Amino acid sequence: MQIKTIATKPIDGQKPGTSGLRKKTRVFMQPGYLENYVEAIFAGVGGVTGKVLVIGGDGRFFNDKAIQTIIKMAVAHGAKKLVIGKGGLFSTPAASNVIRKLGAFGGVVLSASHNPGGEDGDFGIKFNGSNGGPAPENVTDAIFAATKTITEYRIADIADIDLDRLGASKAGETEIEVVDPVADYVELMEKLFDFDKIAALIKSGFTLRFDAMHAATGPYAKAILEGKLGAAPGSVINAVPLPDFGGGHPDPNPIYAKELYDFMASPGGADFGAASDGDGDRNIVIGRGAVVTPSDSLALLAANAHLAKGYARGLAGVARSMPTSGAVDRVAAKKGLDCYETPTGWKFFGNLLDAGKVTLCGEESAGTGSDHVREKDGLWAVLLWLNILAVRGESLKDIQEKHWAEYGRTFYTRHDYEAVDTAAAEGLVNRLRDMMPTLPGTKVADLEVASADDFAYNDPVDGSVTKKQGIRILFKGGERVVFRLSGTGTEGATLRVYLESFEPDVAKHGQDAQVALAKVIEAADTLAEIKARTGRQAPDVIT
Ligand code: G16
């Protein structure tokens, strides 16, 4: 086996964002682009010689080719063993599970998550550490630093591995094993949830529909929902992962998962609907006549998780990202649980989970998860919901309304302005930052600003400090608006505006969130001059 050392030069802009490096697929396909970044990963994590690595992705266009390159580079670096999902597939949570189960050094996960795929779509790559979670900031900083000093990369001159054939082979010192990506995950879910109770619910006539959006979760959802739990064949739709996600956009929001939302709103809809994203870590759940916001889902799961066997012992604590609504805080307060507020990015939950401080975490961006892996987990959330529905024997709508009656309802919405001119978006945020000291006392749209700050996080486990994580403006009535720029977009800047208000009055819980939040929305636009500065009259996506 020949190992080639290829001279190269640093490539600008290989800075990992909220979740690894995400770029246009064509950018990744440029000669040397992927190779440079993989070499930088290997350098940033301290080398992979003699190490076990898990490799897989969400199956999007270029996934297969990228995996072959990564295999050859890991072989050239003398990795001990590479464990690869059949067909090059691993959902993000399944990869996290396998890393943990094998005690691997880490994993390379290929995905741009909810971003569209295809040659003209997006691609992404991230490194997960031995805890199964996304690399923390000190590691992503080291990887970025390595991209700026790289002079060469190493790659083994070997034939492509047949990713469709299960089994082990050897290249140089490296054992390469292609494994079933689904089996270990199914086993883990069986340990956490009462499959017999969920199966009995389904047998009694309860119907469900799961939209896998032609992405990574399809095979897992088929195996569990239809295979193990007895849901009718066809309950899992768009189940086959495709390189272009069937021409769709694998983001389970009301725009891109419209097929599911429309079905659930129709007279023939199911009792329970759910969808996940490109790499299977996000989820949304819908009941008959009830859409659950991700922030509410976290709160409801926190209030009810003990009904599933894997969480019967109760929760150690809960965590949410800062822009996620305060609904879960109210559950934590009532149950006497610690509640942590972290920056956006699942990597920030890793230390809290590893230290046993929290059991459940969640984000407004359709992510919920627990200490069973170190990633958010779409199908896990769906199964926890089904377990709760099976035990309580009530509809999702009833459960949600009872929850609001007990804890109050936190109205919540996120407005996204996508592909905005980067200078304009940065200018908007910088201006708000400059205005912060003078904002308290300002009256706007009938609301009075109580405080304004730029969120900073002091990690209670390792003491690291992360600054500038979003401008928070709190109003006297408890309403809140948060402004931040996305770290996962691949075109211009995406401005995210997170809006919420708390409503204790049950009589008002039935309102539409956009109506209930009208004043907060108006205040946000006036304060930040959103329309004028972005040139947009309305958000591109409302969730
Ligand atoms: C990633 C992160 C999440 C984050 C989301 C959106 O998720 O893991 O923690 O909430 O991006 O981040 P941003 O607001 O910066 O775009 P995923 O599902 O895209 O991997």
Coordinates of C-alpha atoms and ligand atoms in Angstrom, one line a residue:
M1 CA 0.0 0.0 0.0
Q2 CA 1.4 3.4 -1.0
I3 CA 0.8 6.4 1.1
K4 CA 0.9 9.6 -0.8
T5 CA 1.9 12.9 0.8
I6 CA 0.2 15.8 -1.2
A7 CA 1.4 19.3 -0.8
T8 CA -1.3 21.8 -0.2
K9 CA -2.0 25.4 1.0
P10 CA -4.5 26.7 3.5
I11 CA -8.0 27.4 2.2
D12 CA -9.8 30.4 3.5
G13 CA -13.0 30.1 5.4
Q14 CA -12.7 26.6 6.9
K15 CA -14.1 27.8 10.2
P16 CA -16.5 25.4 11.9
G17 CA -19.8 27.0 12.7
T18 CA -22.6 26.0 15.2
S19 CA -22.2 22.4 14.1
G20 CA -19.0 21.6 12.1
L21 CA -18.1 23.0 8.7
R22 CA -21.1 23.6 6.4
K23 CA -20.6 24.9 2.8
K24 CA -22.1 24.5 -0.6
T25 CA -21.6 21.0 -1.9
R26 CA -19.7 22.3 -4.9
V27 CA -17.3 24.0 -2.5
F28 CA -16.6 20.7 -0.8
M29 CA -16.1 19.1 -4.2
Q30 CA -13.2 21.4 -5.1
P31 CA -10.0 19.5 -5.3
G32 CA -8.3 19.4 -1.9
Y33 CA -11.1 21.2 0.0
L34 CA -12.3 18.1 1.9
E35 CA -8.8 16.7 2.2
N36 CA -7.5 19.9 3.8
Y37 CA -10.3 19.9 6.3
V38 CA -10.0 16.2 7.2
E39 CA -6.2 16.6 7.6
A40 CA -7.0 19.6 9.9
I41 CA -9.5 17.5 11.9
F42 CA -6.9 14.8 12.4
A43 CA -4.3 17.4 13.5
G44 CA -6.9 19.3 15.7
V45 CA -7.9 16.1 17.6
G46 CA -4.2 15.2 18.3
G47 CA -3.9 12.6 15.5
V48 CA -5.8 9.3 14.8
T49 CA -2.9 6.9 14.7
G50 CA -3.9 3.7 16.5
K51 CA -7.4 5.1 17.1
V52 CA -10.9 3.7 16.4
L53 CA -13.1 6.0 14.3
V54 CA -16.8 5.8 13.4
I55 CA -17.7 7.2 10.0
G56 CA -21.0 7.9 8.3
G57 CA -23.4 10.5 7.1
D58 CA -26.9 11.3 6.1
G59 CA -26.6 10.0 2.6
R60 CA -26.7 13.3 0.8
F61 CA -25.0 13.9 -2.5
F62 CA -21.2 13.5 -2.2
N63 CA -21.6 11.5 1.1
D64 CA -20.3 8.3 -0.6
K65 CA -17.3 10.0 -2.3
A66 CA -16.4 11.9 0.8
I67 CA -16.4 8.8 2.9
Q68 CA -14.0 7.0 0.5
T69 CA -11.6 10.0 0.9
I70 CA -11.9 10.0 4.7
I71 CA -11.2 6.2 4.8
K72 CA -8.1 6.6 2.7
M73 CA -6.8 9.5 4.8
A74 CA -7.5 7.7 8.1
V75 CA -5.7 4.6 6.7
A76 CA -2.7 6.8 5.7
H77 CA -2.7 8.2 9.3
G78 CA -2.6 4.6 10.7
A79 CA -6.0 4.5 12.3
K80 CA -6.5 1.2 14.1
K81 CA -10.1 0.6 13.0
L82 CA -12.8 2.4 11.0
V83 CA -16.4 1.5 11.6
I84 CA -18.6 2.6 8.8
G85 CA -22.4 2.5 8.4
K86 CA -23.6 0.3 5.5
G87 CA -24.1 2.5 2.4
G88 CA -22.1 5.2 4.2
L89 CA -25.2 5.9 6.3
F90 CA -25.5 6.8 10.0
S91 CA -28.0 9.1 11.5
T92 CA -26.3 11.6 13.8
P93 CA -27.7 10.1 17.0
A94 CA -26.9 6.6 15.8
A95 CA -23.3 7.6 15.1
S96 CA -23.2 9.1 18.6
N97 CA -24.5 5.8 20.1
V98 CA -22.0 3.6 18.2
I99 CA -19.0 5.8 19.2
R100 CA -20.1 5.5 22.9
K101 CA -20.9 1.8 22.6
L102 CA -17.5 0.9 21.0
G103 CA -15.5 3.3 23.2
A104 CA -14.2 4.7 20.0
F105 CA -11.9 7.7 19.9
G106 CA -14.5 9.6 17.9
G107 CA -16.3 9.9 14.7
V108 CA -16.6 11.8 11.5
V109 CA -20.2 12.6 10.7
L110 CA -21.1 14.0 7.2
S111 CA -24.2 16.1 7.1
A112 CA -25.5 19.5 6.6
S113 CA -28.5 18.6 8.7
H114 CA -31.7 20.3 7.6
N115 CA -30.0 22.2 4.7
P116 CA -31.0 21.0 1.2
G117 CA -28.8 18.4 -0.5
G118 CA -27.6 17.7 -4.0
E119 CA -24.8 19.1 -6.2
D120 CA -26.3 22.6 -5.8
G121 CA -27.2 22.1 -2.2
D122 CA -25.2 22.0 1.0
F123 CA -22.7 19.6 2.5
G124 CA -21.1 19.4 6.0
I125 CA -18.7 17.6 8.1
K126 CA -18.2 17.5 11.9
F127 CA -16.1 15.6 14.4
N128 CA -17.6 14.0 17.4
G129 CA -15.5 13.0 20.4
S130 CA -15.3 9.9 22.5
N131 CA -18.4 10.9 24.5
G132 CA -20.3 10.7 21.2
G133 CA -20.9 14.5 21.1
P134 CA -19.9 17.3 18.8
A135 CA -16.4 18.5 19.4
P136 CA -16.3 21.3 22.0
E137 CA -15.1 24.8 21.1
N138 CA -11.4 24.2 22.1
V139 CA -11.3 21.3 19.7
T140 CA -13.0 23.2 16.8
D141 CA -10.7 26.1 17.5
A142 CA -7.7 23.7 17.1
I143 CA -9.1 22.3 13.9
F144 CA -9.6 25.8 12.5
A145 CA -6.1 26.7 13.5
A146 CA -4.8 23.7 11.7
T147 CA -6.6 24.7 8.5
K148 CA -4.6 27.9 8.5
T149 CA -1.2 26.3 8.7
I150 CA -1.6 23.2 6.7
T151 CA 1.1 22.4 4.1
E152 CA 0.3 18.8 3.2
Y153 CA -2.1 15.9 3.6
R154 CA -1.7 12.2 3.6
I155 CA -3.8 9.7 1.7
A156 CA -3.5 6.0 1.0
D157 CA -3.5 4.8 -2.5
I158 CA -6.1 2.0 -2.1
A159 CA -9.2 0.9 -3.9
D160 CA -12.6 2.2 -2.8
I161 CA -14.3 0.1 -0.1
D162 CA -17.5 -1.6 -1.0
L163 CA -19.8 0.3 1.5
D164 CA -22.8 -1.9 0.6
R165 CA -21.2 -5.1 1.8
L166 CA -21.3 -5.8 5.6
G167 CA -18.1 -7.2 7.0
A168 CA -14.4 -6.4 7.8
S169 CA -11.4 -5.9 5.6
K170 CA -7.9 -4.6 6.1
A171 CA -5.8 -1.8 4.5
G172 CA -2.3 -1.5 5.9
E173 CA -2.6 -1.4 9.7
T174 CA -6.3 -0.4 9.6
E175 CA -9.2 -2.7 10.0
I176 CA -12.3 -1.4 8.1
E177 CA -15.7 -2.7 9.1
V178 CA -18.9 -2.0 7.4
V179 CA -21.8 -2.4 10.0
D180 CA -25.5 -2.3 10.1
P181 CA -26.2 1.3 11.2
V182 CA -29.7 0.5 12.6
A183 CA -29.3 -2.5 14.9
D184 CA -27.5 -0.9 17.9
Y185 CA -29.9 2.0 17.8
V186 CA -32.9 -0.2 17.9
E187 CA -31.5 -2.1 20.9
L188 CA -30.9 1.2 22.7
M189 CA -34.4 2.4 22.1
E190 CA -35.8 -0.9 23.4
K191 CA -34.0 -0.3 26.6
L192 CA -35.4 3.2 27.1
F193 CA -39.0 2.8 26.1
D194 CA -41.9 0.5 26.8
F195 CA -42.3 -1.0 23.4
D196 CA -45.1 -3.3 24.6
K197 CA -47.2 -0.3 25.8
I198 CA -46.7 1.6 22.6
A199 CA -47.5 -1.5 20.5
A200 CA -50.7 -2.0 22.5
L201 CA -51.7 1.6 21.9
I202 CA -51.1 1.1 18.1
K203 CA -53.0 -2.2 18.2
S204 CA -56.0 -0.5 19.8
G205 CA -56.4 1.6 16.6
F206 CA -54.1 4.6 17.3
T207 CA -52.7 5.8 14.0
L208 CA -49.4 7.6 13.2
R209 CA -47.5 9.0 10.4
F210 CA -43.8 9.7 10.4
D211 CA -42.2 11.7 7.6
A212 CA -38.5 10.7 7.2
M213 CA -38.1 13.2 4.4
H214 CA -36.0 10.8 2.3
A215 CA -33.2 11.3 4.8
A216 CA -31.2 9.3 7.3
T217 CA -34.0 8.3 9.7
G218 CA -36.1 6.3 7.2
P219 CA -34.5 2.9 7.9
Y220 CA -34.5 3.4 11.7
A221 CA -38.2 4.6 11.7
K222 CA -39.3 1.7 9.5
A223 CA -37.5 -0.8 11.7
I224 CA -38.9 0.5 14.9
L225 CA -42.3 2.1 14.2
E226 CA -43.5 -0.5 11.6
G227 CA -41.2 -3.4 12.4
K228 CA -41.2 -3.5 16.2
L229 CA -44.3 -1.5 17.2
G230 CA -46.7 -2.7 14.6
A231 CA -47.6 0.6 12.9
A232 CA -49.4 -0.1 9.6
P233 CA -47.1 -0.5 6.6
G234 CA -46.7 2.9 5.0
S235 CA -47.0 4.8 8.3
V236 CA -43.4 5.9 7.7
I237 CA -43.4 8.0 4.5
N238 CA -40.5 9.1 2.4
A239 CA -38.6 6.4 4.1
V240 CA -35.8 5.7 1.6
P241 CA -32.7 8.0 2.0
L242 CA -31.9 9.7 -1.3
P243 CA -28.9 11.8 -2.2
D244 CA -31.1 14.8 -3.0
F245 CA -33.8 14.0 -0.4
G246 CA -36.2 13.4 -3.3
G247 CA -35.9 17.1 -4.3
G248 CA -37.1 18.2 -0.9
H249 CA -35.6 20.2 1.8
P250 CA -35.1 17.9 4.9
D251 CA -36.2 20.4 7.5
P252 CA -39.3 19.4 9.4
N253 CA -40.8 22.9 9.6
P254 CA -44.2 23.9 8.4
I255 CA -42.8 25.0 5.1
Y256 CA -40.7 22.0 4.1
A257 CA -42.7 19.3 5.9
K258 CA -46.0 20.8 4.5
E259 CA -47.1 17.4 3.2
L260 CA -47.2 16.1 6.8
Y261 CA -48.8 19.3 8.3
D262 CA -51.5 19.3 5.6
F263 CA -52.2 15.6 6.2
M264 CA -52.4 16.1 9.9
A265 CA -54.8 19.0 9.5
S266 CA -57.1 17.0 7.1
P267 CA -60.1 15.0 8.3
G268 CA -58.3 11.7 7.5
G269 CA -55.2 12.7 9.4
A270 CA -53.5 10.4 11.9
D271 CA -53.6 10.6 15.7
F272 CA -49.9 11.4 15.8
G273 CA -47.6 12.9 13.2
A274 CA -43.9 13.5 13.3
A275 CA -40.9 14.2 11.1
S276 CA -37.2 14.4 11.4
D277 CA -34.5 16.1 9.4
G278 CA -31.6 15.2 7.1
D279 CA -29.4 13.5 9.7
G280 CA -32.2 12.5 12.0
D281 CA -31.4 14.6 15.1
R282 CA -34.3 17.0 14.8
N283 CA -38.0 16.3 15.3
I284 CA -41.4 17.9 15.3
V285 CA -44.5 16.3 16.7
I286 CA -48.1 17.1 15.8
G287 CA -51.3 15.7 17.2
R288 CA -54.9 15.9 16.0
G289 CA -55.6 19.6 16.2
A290 CA -52.4 20.3 18.0
V291 CA -49.0 21.4 16.8
V292 CA -46.3 21.3 19.5
T293 CA -43.5 23.9 19.3
P294 CA -40.1 22.5 20.0
S295 CA -39.8 24.6 23.2
D296 CA -43.1 23.3 24.4
S297 CA -42.1 19.8 23.5
L298 CA -39.1 20.0 25.7
A299 CA -41.2 21.3 28.6
L300 CA -43.9 18.6 28.1
L301 CA -41.2 15.8 27.8
A302 CA -39.6 17.1 31.0
A303 CA -42.9 17.0 32.8
N304 CA -43.7 13.5 31.6
A305 CA -40.5 11.6 30.9
H306 CA -40.8 9.6 34.1
L307 CA -43.6 7.7 32.5
A308 CA -41.1 5.9 30.2
K309 CA -39.1 3.1 31.8
G310 CA -35.7 4.6 30.9
Y311 CA -36.5 7.7 32.8
A312 CA -38.6 6.3 35.6
R313 CA -36.0 7.3 38.1
G314 CA -36.7 11.0 37.3
L315 CA -34.4 13.6 35.8
A316 CA -31.1 14.9 37.2
G317 CA -31.8 18.3 35.6
V318 CA -32.7 19.9 32.3
A319 CA -31.0 22.3 29.9
R320 CA -32.1 24.5 27.1
S321 CA -30.3 26.8 24.7
M322 CA -30.7 30.4 25.5
P323 CA -33.1 31.3 22.6
T324 CA -35.4 28.4 23.5
S325 CA -38.5 29.5 25.4
G326 CA -38.7 29.5 29.2
A327 CA -41.5 26.9 29.2
V328 CA -39.2 24.1 30.5
D329 CA -37.9 26.4 33.3
R330 CA -41.4 26.4 34.7
V331 CA -41.5 22.6 34.8
A332 CA -38.0 22.6 36.4
A333 CA -39.0 25.1 39.0
K334 CA -42.1 23.1 40.0
K335 CA -40.3 19.8 40.1
G336 CA -37.3 21.2 41.9
L337 CA -34.9 20.4 39.0
D338 CA -31.8 22.4 38.1
C339 CA -32.2 24.1 34.8
Y340 CA -29.3 25.3 32.7
E341 CA -29.2 27.9 29.9
T342 CA -26.6 27.3 27.2
P343 CA -25.6 29.0 23.9
T344 CA -27.1 27.6 20.7
G345 CA -25.2 24.5 19.6
W346 CA -25.7 20.9 21.0
K347 CA -22.0 20.8 21.8
F348 CA -22.7 23.0 24.9
F349 CA -24.9 20.3 26.5
G350 CA -22.0 17.8 26.4
N351 CA -20.3 18.8 29.6
L352 CA -23.6 19.0 31.5
L353 CA -24.6 15.5 30.3
D354 CA -21.2 14.0 31.0
A355 CA -21.1 15.4 34.5
G356 CA -24.6 14.0 35.2
K357 CA -26.0 17.4 35.8
V358 CA -28.8 17.0 33.3
T359 CA -30.8 14.2 31.8
L360 CA -32.9 16.1 29.2
C361 CA -31.9 18.9 26.9
G362 CA -33.6 20.7 24.1
E363 CA -33.6 23.6 21.7
E364 CA -36.1 25.7 19.8
S365 CA -34.6 24.5 16.6
A366 CA -36.5 21.2 16.8
G367 CA -33.9 19.3 18.8
T368 CA -34.5 17.3 21.9
G369 CA -32.3 14.6 23.5
S370 CA -31.2 13.0 26.6
D371 CA -28.1 11.4 28.2
H372 CA -28.6 8.2 26.2
V373 CA -26.3 9.7 23.5
R374 CA -24.6 13.1 23.1
E375 CA -26.6 14.4 20.2
K376 CA -30.1 15.5 19.8
D377 CA -32.2 12.6 18.6
G378 CA -35.3 12.9 16.5
L379 CA -36.7 9.4 16.6
W380 CA -35.9 9.1 20.3
A381 CA -38.1 12.2 20.9
V382 CA -40.9 10.6 18.9
L383 CA -40.7 7.4 20.9
L384 CA -40.7 9.3 24.2
W385 CA -43.9 11.1 23.0
L386 CA -45.5 7.8 22.0
N387 CA -44.6 6.2 25.3
I388 CA -46.2 9.1 27.2
L389 CA -49.3 9.0 25.0
A390 CA -49.5 5.2 25.6
V391 CA -49.2 5.5 29.4
R392 CA -51.5 8.6 29.8
G393 CA -54.1 7.3 27.3
E394 CA -55.0 10.9 26.4
S395 CA -54.7 12.7 23.1
L396 CA -51.7 14.9 22.4
K397 CA -54.0 17.9 22.3
D398 CA -55.4 17.2 25.7
I399 CA -52.0 16.6 27.2
Q400 CA -50.7 19.9 25.8
E401 CA -53.7 21.9 27.0
K402 CA -53.6 20.4 30.5
H403 CA -49.9 21.3 30.6
W404 CA -50.6 24.9 29.6
A405 CA -53.4 25.0 32.2
E406 CA -51.0 23.8 34.9
Y407 CA -47.9 25.8 34.0
G408 CA -49.2 28.6 31.8
R409 CA -48.5 28.9 28.1
T410 CA -45.4 30.4 26.7
F411 CA -46.2 31.8 23.3
Y412 CA -43.2 31.4 21.0
T413 CA -42.2 32.0 17.5
R414 CA -38.9 32.3 15.5
H415 CA -38.7 34.6 12.4
D416 CA -35.8 33.8 10.0
Y417 CA -34.5 36.2 7.4
E418 CA -32.4 34.0 5.2
A419 CA -29.5 34.9 2.8
V420 CA -29.4 38.5 4.0
D421 CA -26.5 40.6 3.0
T422 CA -23.8 39.8 5.5
A423 CA -22.7 43.3 6.2
A424 CA -26.3 44.4 6.7
A425 CA -27.1 41.6 9.1
E426 CA -23.9 42.2 11.1
G427 CA -24.6 45.9 11.1
L428 CA -28.1 45.2 12.6
V429 CA -26.7 43.1 15.4
N430 CA -23.8 45.5 16.1
R431 CA -26.1 48.4 16.3
L432 CA -28.3 46.6 18.8
R433 CA -25.2 45.8 20.8
D434 CA -24.2 49.4 20.9
M435 CA -27.7 50.4 21.9
M436 CA -27.9 47.9 24.8
P437 CA -26.9 50.3 27.6
T438 CA -29.5 52.9 26.7
L439 CA -32.4 50.5 26.0
P440 CA -33.8 49.9 29.5
G441 CA -36.7 52.3 30.0
T442 CA -37.3 52.6 26.3
K443 CA -41.0 52.2 25.3
V444 CA -41.8 50.6 22.0
A445 CA -45.1 49.1 20.7
D446 CA -46.7 49.5 24.2
L447 CA -43.8 47.5 25.8
E448 CA -41.1 48.9 28.1
V449 CA -37.6 47.4 27.9
A450 CA -36.5 46.1 31.3
S451 CA -33.0 44.9 30.4
A452 CA -30.8 44.2 27.4
D453 CA -27.6 42.1 27.2
D454 CA -25.4 39.9 25.0
F455 CA -25.6 36.4 26.3
A456 CA -22.4 34.9 27.6
Y457 CA -22.1 31.4 29.0
N458 CA -19.9 30.3 31.8
D459 CA -19.7 26.5 31.6
P460 CA -20.2 25.2 35.1
V461 CA -18.2 22.1 34.4
D462 CA -15.0 23.3 32.8
G463 CA -15.1 27.0 33.5
S464 CA -14.9 28.0 29.9
V465 CA -16.5 31.3 28.9
T466 CA -18.4 31.8 25.5
K467 CA -19.4 35.3 24.7
K468 CA -21.5 37.2 22.2
Q469 CA -24.2 34.4 21.9
G470 CA -27.2 36.6 21.1
I471 CA -28.7 40.0 22.0
R472 CA -31.5 39.5 24.6
I473 CA -34.1 42.2 25.2
L474 CA -36.5 41.6 28.1
F475 CA -39.6 43.7 28.5
K476 CA -41.3 44.6 31.8
G477 CA -44.2 42.2 31.2
G478 CA -41.8 39.3 30.8
E479 CA -41.9 39.3 27.0
R480 CA -38.5 38.6 25.4
V481 CA -36.9 39.0 22.0
V482 CA -33.5 37.5 21.0
F483 CA -31.5 38.4 18.0
R484 CA -28.6 36.3 16.7
L485 CA -27.1 35.3 13.4
S486 CA -27.2 31.6 12.5
G487 CA -24.0 29.6 12.5
T488 CA -25.3 26.9 10.0
G489 CA -26.2 28.8 6.9
T490 CA -24.1 28.6 3.7
E491 CA -25.3 31.8 1.9
G492 CA -25.0 35.3 3.2
A493 CA -26.3 35.7 6.8
T494 CA -29.4 34.3 8.4
L495 CA -30.9 36.6 11.0
R496 CA -32.9 34.7 13.6
V497 CA -35.4 36.7 15.7
Y498 CA -36.8 34.7 18.6
L499 CA -40.0 36.0 20.2
E500 CA -41.9 34.9 23.3
S501 CA -44.4 36.0 25.9
F502 CA -45.9 34.2 28.9
E503 CA -49.7 33.8 29.3
P504 CA -51.1 32.4 32.5
D505 CA -54.7 33.0 31.6
V506 CA -56.3 29.7 30.3
A507 CA -58.9 31.6 28.4
K508 CA -56.2 33.1 26.2
H509 CA -54.3 29.9 25.5
G510 CA -56.1 29.1 22.3
Q511 CA -54.8 32.2 20.4
D512 CA -52.6 31.9 17.4
A513 CA -48.9 32.6 18.4
Q514 CA -48.4 35.2 15.7
V515 CA -51.4 37.1 17.1
A516 CA -50.5 36.7 20.7
L517 CA -47.0 37.9 19.9
A518 CA -48.0 40.8 17.6
K519 CA -46.7 43.5 20.0
V520 CA -43.4 41.7 20.6
I521 CA -43.0 41.3 16.9
E522 CA -43.7 45.0 16.3
A523 CA -41.3 46.0 19.1
A524 CA -38.5 43.7 17.6
D525 CA -38.9 45.3 14.2
T526 CA -38.9 48.8 15.5
L527 CA -35.9 48.3 17.8
A528 CA -33.8 46.5 15.2
E529 CA -35.0 48.2 12.1
I530 CA -35.4 44.8 10.5
K531 CA -37.4 45.7 7.4
A532 CA -35.2 48.7 6.6
R533 CA -31.9 47.0 7.2
T534 CA -32.6 43.6 5.6
G535 CA -34.7 45.0 2.8
R536 CA -37.3 42.3 3.6
Q537 CA -40.9 43.0 4.3
A538 CA -41.5 39.6 6.0
P539 CA -39.5 36.7 7.4
D540 CA -38.6 33.9 5.0
V541 CA -39.5 31.2 7.5
I542 CA -41.7 31.4 10.5
T543 CA -41.6 28.5 13.0
Ligands
G16_1 C1 -27.3 22.7 14.8 C2 -26.9 22.7 16.3 C3 -28.1 23.2 17.1 C4 -28.6 24.5 16.6 C5 -28.9 24.5 15.2 C6 -29.2 25.8 14.6 O1 -28.3 21.8 14.6 O2 -26.5 21.5 16.7 O3 -27.6 23.3 18.4 O4 -29.7 24.9 17.3 O5 -27.7 24.0 14.4 O6 -28.1 26.7 14.7 P1 -28.1 28.1 14.1 O7 -29.2 28.8 14.8 O8 -26.7 28.7 14.5 O9 -28.3 28.0 12.6 P2 -28.4 20.9 13.3 O10 -29.6 20.1 13.4 O11 -28.4 21.9 12.2 O12 -27.1 20.1 13.2

